[in-house]
């Protein structure tokens, strides 16, 4: 399949799109989607790979393009409350309150699905559907042009970091999707917060840039429980840690090389331990990487050093993290050490993604 590539510029005056600025990109993209072909588009979090949520075949193409397991359901993106009402049962008072507070925006709600309207592959056969209204002018314009909700997972190959630029989408999916709308780098950089409300509590199923504190503020007196929080990680013993042998195969979430997350109370101590480990790995034939969230860490310690944002402003780390992980792949790095960032606010979501990328290899020295 030939992948069309459309640049869409977002300015204060509105949206300008088209190869020559003249053709209507959204009409073209909507035509492709109505014809059952997957189209990638930017949202404020990461790029999504969209299909008409009512079209089983089109949704199946999205699963195939990503290599995504069929038991992992998709998020359905809606233009407005009318589209939501087509696919979900009437939201509860709390759910309505959260939508009013955070939509359009990076909050996904898992709601009881309206029976008989969505093909079962969208929800992986569950009786719930995950829904959000994205806060990106390109995503909203596309939804308007299509006139149907879009089932859209992140537009990466399954197992890779989510794409925060159109180039990342191209790296993973060129030739297996119909078009990419390039709206520039995404603002937030990590995927939406996914929540589910029951009669007593709000459960965070996936942390994101809408934080537990913000949810609590929107629903005073209601308990917010972080189901998937960073406590899931397995801590390794610093004294016993041995870097992997080159060429050994590991099952990775991301990136290709082995990633280890290391924390220390004092920076000097951290750098000393990390430098020694990287040196050791280098002498065993590894191409080494260092992922830091501040400029102060030494160059020369690793073959490839990536500074992803600044930990004192953790939203900058969120924005830079996935591109940093992809950089190590492009540079064919086989062993990477990353530092941690404060797990407060959006930092909780950043640490969740970092530890996942590391296969939960974490140690404190
Ligand atoms: O920011 C985002 O959420 C991006 C952009 C494109 O909107 N989308 C995204 O989609 O990250 P995806 O497919 O990569 O992640 C969807 C997450 C998965 O963790 C999935 O298991 C969960 O939402 N999910 C979907 N439907 C669900 C359901 N009915 N119940 C529980 N979890 C669900
Ligand atoms: Mg994803």
Coordinates of C-alpha atoms in Angstrom, one line a residue, residues 36 39 59 67 78 127 147 156 179 194-195 199 207 215 218 240 247 307 327 340 358:
X36 CA -11.9 1.2 5.2
X39 CA -5.1 6.8 8.6
X59 CA -10.6 -2.1 12.6
X67 CA 0.7 -6.5 14.9
X78 CA -15.3 11.0 19.5
X127 CA -18.9 -5.1 27.7
X147 CA -18.7 11.9 10.8
X156 CA 3.3 2.4 16.5
X179 CA -2.1 8.1 4.9
X194 CA -7.3 5.7 31.3
X195 CA -9.8 5.5 34.2
X199 CA -20.0 3.1 42.6
X207 CA -1.5 6.8 34.4
X215 CA -9.0 13.8 39.3
X218 CA -12.6 17.4 40.0
X240 CA 24.6 -8.7 42.1
X247 CA 23.6 -11.1 21.3
X307 CA 19.2 14.3 27.5
X327 CA 17.1 7.4 19.2
X340 CA 14.7 8.3 37.3
X358 CA 13.0 -1.4 31.0

